[in-house]
């Protein structure tokens, strides 16, 4: 059974989101050089959940840099023509990350953290000078939002608290269905404004400074 539920946005939050669009566009238009794995960048706090893993950020950055540097990644990204294409690509890329993580750490990369690392990677790729500039535009068009406390708080505020998300983090997302629900919610909201979903992450992280 499918339920069609109408969610109303809070007018002042929607207005703030719209006003952030120009700054988000400027932010994503700045392309940093990517010459080594260190160029990938990664917040140390993001890896605190991997307490039993030796050098988790190093494994992530090595995998990410290999992807960005490879002709296969370039070909796959340039082949994306629709959101459905991206979803299949995202699934395959997630499998690659999981396999690499397992091989290097001997630990399973569980669902919430696999998607968090994967979506942080896609977002970071949008910010870098990739092998072909069209790749940035494609990834920005289809990319998922890295879910975290600030994103969930912004969603909760946008929909007047009905989602009961305040204070939640990605670790609370235990199923593929839940992950895809929040991604679709953000994507549909931003599509109504004619904006990429990743602009919502920019808004969530920068609205407190507005």
Short mmCIF file of C-alpha atoms in Angstrom, two decimals:
data_model
loop_
_atom_site.label_atom_id
_atom_site.label_comp_id
_atom_site.label_asym_id
_atom_site.label_seq_id
_atom_site.Cartn_x
_atom_site.Cartn_y
_atom_site.Cartn_z
CA UNK A 1 0.00 0.00 0.00
CA UNK A 2 1.28 3.44 -0.94
CA UNK A 3 0.33 6.51 1.09
CA UNK A 4 0.39 9.97 -0.46
CA UNK A 5 1.17 12.38 2.36
CA UNK A 6 1.25 16.14 1.86
CA UNK A 7 3.96 18.05 3.73
CA UNK A 8 3.76 21.82 4.02
CA UNK A 9 6.96 23.86 4.09
CA UNK A 10 7.37 26.67 6.59
CA UNK A 11 7.28 29.91 4.52
CA UNK A 12 10.20 31.62 6.23
CA UNK A 13 12.39 28.50 5.89
CA UNK A 14 11.52 28.14 2.22
CA UNK A 15 12.36 31.81 1.66
CA UNK A 16 15.73 31.34 3.37
CA UNK A 17 16.42 28.27 1.23
CA UNK A 18 15.65 30.21 -1.95
CA UNK A 19 17.87 33.08 -0.89
CA UNK A 20 20.79 30.70 -0.30
CA UNK A 21 20.72 29.46 -3.90
CA UNK A 22 23.03 32.12 -5.32
CA UNK A 23 25.67 31.53 -2.64
CA UNK A 24 25.42 27.77 -3.15
CA UNK A 25 25.91 28.18 -6.89
CA UNK A 26 28.99 30.32 -6.30
CA UNK A 27 30.37 27.81 -3.81
CA UNK A 28 30.05 24.84 -6.16
CA UNK A 29 31.52 26.81 -9.07
CA UNK A 30 34.87 27.01 -7.27
CA UNK A 31 36.93 24.00 -8.35
CA UNK A 32 39.95 23.05 -6.26
CA UNK A 33 42.92 21.19 -7.71
CA UNK A 34 43.06 17.47 -6.93
CA UNK A 35 46.66 16.29 -7.12
CA UNK A 36 46.95 13.80 -4.23
CA UNK A 37 44.71 11.81 -1.92
CA UNK A 38 45.04 14.62 0.61
CA UNK A 39 43.12 16.83 -1.81
CA UNK A 40 40.05 14.74 -1.08
CA UNK A 41 39.86 16.13 2.43
CA UNK A 42 37.85 14.57 5.21
CA UNK A 43 36.64 15.86 8.55
CA UNK A 44 38.23 14.00 11.43
CA UNK A 45 34.92 14.01 13.29
CA UNK A 46 33.34 11.99 10.49
CA UNK A 47 35.59 9.04 11.30
CA UNK A 48 35.04 8.93 15.07
CA UNK A 49 32.46 6.18 14.60
CA UNK A 50 35.23 3.87 13.30
CA UNK A 51 36.95 3.48 16.66
CA UNK A 52 38.07 -0.08 15.95
CA UNK A 53 39.54 0.74 12.53
CA UNK A 54 43.15 1.80 12.05
CA UNK A 55 43.48 4.98 9.94
CA UNK A 56 39.92 4.97 8.53
CA UNK A 57 40.31 8.39 6.88
CA UNK A 58 43.38 7.19 4.99
CA UNK A 59 41.51 4.21 3.52
CA UNK A 60 38.62 6.45 2.50
CA UNK A 61 40.84 9.08 0.87
CA UNK A 62 42.87 6.47 -1.03
CA UNK A 63 39.70 4.89 -2.41
CA UNK A 64 38.22 8.29 -3.28
CA UNK A 65 41.37 9.54 -5.01
CA UNK A 66 41.63 6.35 -7.06
CA UNK A 67 38.05 6.82 -8.24
CA UNK A 68 38.49 10.47 -9.19
CA UNK A 69 41.73 9.71 -11.03
CA UNK A 70 40.43 6.78 -13.06
CA UNK A 71 39.24 6.85 -16.65
CA UNK A 72 36.52 4.35 -15.71
CA UNK A 73 35.02 6.79 -13.22
CA UNK A 74 35.15 9.53 -15.86
CA UNK A 75 33.43 7.31 -18.42
CA UNK A 76 30.74 6.21 -15.95
CA UNK A 77 29.93 9.74 -14.83
CA UNK A 78 29.79 11.13 -18.37
CA UNK A 79 27.40 8.30 -19.26
CA UNK A 80 24.81 9.42 -16.69
CA UNK A 81 21.73 10.85 -18.39
CA UNK A 82 19.04 10.58 -15.70
CA UNK A 83 18.46 10.22 -11.96
CA UNK A 84 17.80 6.51 -12.48
CA UNK A 85 21.20 6.19 -14.18
CA UNK A 86 22.78 7.89 -11.20
CA UNK A 87 21.00 5.61 -8.72
CA UNK A 88 22.45 2.55 -10.46
CA UNK A 89 25.89 4.17 -10.54
CA UNK A 90 25.56 5.07 -6.85
CA UNK A 91 24.73 1.46 -6.00
CA UNK A 92 27.75 0.15 -7.91
CA UNK A 93 30.04 2.76 -6.39
CA UNK A 94 28.79 1.85 -2.93
CA UNK A 95 29.68 -1.77 -3.59
CA UNK A 96 33.18 -0.74 -4.62
CA UNK A 97 33.63 1.29 -1.43
CA UNK A 98 32.34 -1.55 0.75
CA UNK A 99 34.63 -4.11 -0.88
CA UNK A 100 37.66 -1.82 -0.57
CA UNK A 101 36.88 -1.05 3.07
CA UNK A 102 36.45 -4.73 3.91
CA UNK A 103 39.73 -5.64 2.21
CA UNK A 104 41.72 -2.90 3.93
CA UNK A 105 40.18 -2.87 7.41
CA UNK A 106 38.70 -6.38 7.81
CA UNK A 107 35.55 -4.65 9.04
CA UNK A 108 32.17 -4.40 7.36
CA UNK A 109 31.09 -0.91 6.32
CA UNK A 110 27.52 -0.83 7.62
CA UNK A 111 24.73 0.84 5.68
CA UNK A 112 24.51 4.31 7.28
CA UNK A 113 28.25 4.91 7.17
CA UNK A 114 28.64 3.48 3.68
CA UNK A 115 26.09 5.96 2.35
CA UNK A 116 27.54 8.82 4.40
CA UNK A 117 31.07 8.28 3.04
CA UNK A 118 29.77 7.72 -0.47
CA UNK A 119 27.69 10.90 -0.49
CA UNK A 120 30.50 12.95 1.06
CA UNK A 121 32.70 11.66 -1.76
CA UNK A 122 30.24 12.68 -4.47
CA UNK A 123 29.80 16.11 -2.91
CA UNK A 124 33.57 16.56 -2.64
CA UNK A 125 34.01 15.49 -6.26
CA UNK A 126 31.69 18.34 -7.25
CA UNK A 127 34.12 20.76 -5.59
CA UNK A 128 37.26 19.51 -7.36
CA UNK A 129 38.85 19.96 -10.77
CA UNK A 130 37.88 16.63 -12.30
CA UNK A 131 39.24 15.07 -15.49
CA UNK A 132 36.35 16.61 -17.45
CA UNK A 133 34.45 19.69 -16.27
CA UNK A 134 31.15 18.17 -17.42
CA UNK A 135 31.54 15.61 -14.65
CA UNK A 136 31.07 18.31 -12.02
CA UNK A 137 27.79 19.44 -13.53
CA UNK A 138 26.49 15.89 -13.84
CA UNK A 139 27.35 14.91 -10.28
CA UNK A 140 25.90 18.14 -8.93
CA UNK A 141 22.68 17.54 -10.88
CA UNK A 142 22.10 14.04 -9.51
CA UNK A 143 24.13 13.75 -6.30
CA UNK A 144 22.63 12.76 -2.95
CA UNK A 145 22.89 14.88 0.17
CA UNK A 146 25.24 13.57 2.91
CA UNK A 147 22.81 13.13 5.78
CA UNK A 148 23.90 14.48 9.15
CA UNK A 149 22.56 16.35 12.16
CA UNK A 150 22.55 19.75 10.45
CA UNK A 151 20.70 18.39 7.41
CA UNK A 152 18.13 16.60 9.56
CA UNK A 153 17.63 19.69 11.74
CA UNK A 154 17.09 21.83 8.62
CA UNK A 155 14.58 19.29 7.25
CA UNK A 156 12.77 19.19 10.58
CA UNK A 157 12.53 22.98 10.65
CA UNK A 158 11.48 23.16 6.99
CA UNK A 159 8.48 20.89 7.66
CA UNK A 160 7.56 22.36 11.06
CA UNK A 161 8.87 19.44 13.10
CA UNK A 162 6.46 16.81 11.76
CA UNK A 163 9.33 14.50 10.80
CA UNK A 164 10.70 14.40 14.38
CA UNK A 165 14.27 14.57 13.10
CA UNK A 166 15.80 17.15 15.41
CA UNK A 167 19.09 15.93 16.85
CA UNK A 168 19.28 12.84 14.63
CA UNK A 169 22.42 11.84 12.75
CA UNK A 170 23.11 9.45 9.85
CA UNK A 171 23.66 6.59 12.30
CA UNK A 172 19.91 6.62 12.98
CA UNK A 173 19.19 5.66 9.38
CA UNK A 174 19.18 1.87 9.59
CA UNK A 175 17.53 0.82 6.33
CA UNK A 176 17.93 1.45 2.63
CA UNK A 177 14.26 2.49 2.49
CA UNK A 178 14.73 5.18 5.14
CA UNK A 179 17.81 6.52 3.39
CA UNK A 180 16.04 6.73 0.07
CA UNK A 181 12.96 8.35 1.65
CA UNK A 182 15.01 11.29 2.94
CA UNK A 183 16.96 11.61 -0.29
CA UNK A 184 13.76 11.71 -2.34
CA UNK A 185 12.18 14.20 0.05
CA UNK A 186 15.11 16.58 -0.36
CA UNK A 187 15.32 15.98 -4.12
CA UNK A 188 11.59 16.66 -4.61
CA UNK A 189 11.76 19.80 -2.47
CA UNK A 190 14.71 21.16 -4.43
CA UNK A 191 13.23 20.14 -7.80
CA UNK A 192 10.24 22.38 -7.06
CA UNK A 193 12.73 25.25 -6.83
CA UNK A 194 14.69 24.12 -9.89
CA UNK A 195 17.80 23.54 -7.78
CA UNK A 196 20.19 20.60 -7.22
CA UNK A 197 19.60 18.56 -4.07
CA UNK A 198 23.14 19.29 -2.86
CA UNK A 199 22.22 22.96 -2.48
CA UNK A 200 20.13 21.87 0.50
CA UNK A 201 23.24 20.61 2.26
CA UNK A 202 24.91 23.97 1.66
CA UNK A 203 21.84 25.71 3.08
CA UNK A 204 21.74 23.43 6.14
CA UNK A 205 25.41 24.05 6.94
CA UNK A 206 25.38 27.80 6.32
CA UNK A 207 21.97 29.06 7.45
CA UNK A 208 23.25 29.54 11.01
CA UNK A 209 25.77 32.07 9.62
CA UNK A 210 23.20 33.95 7.58
#
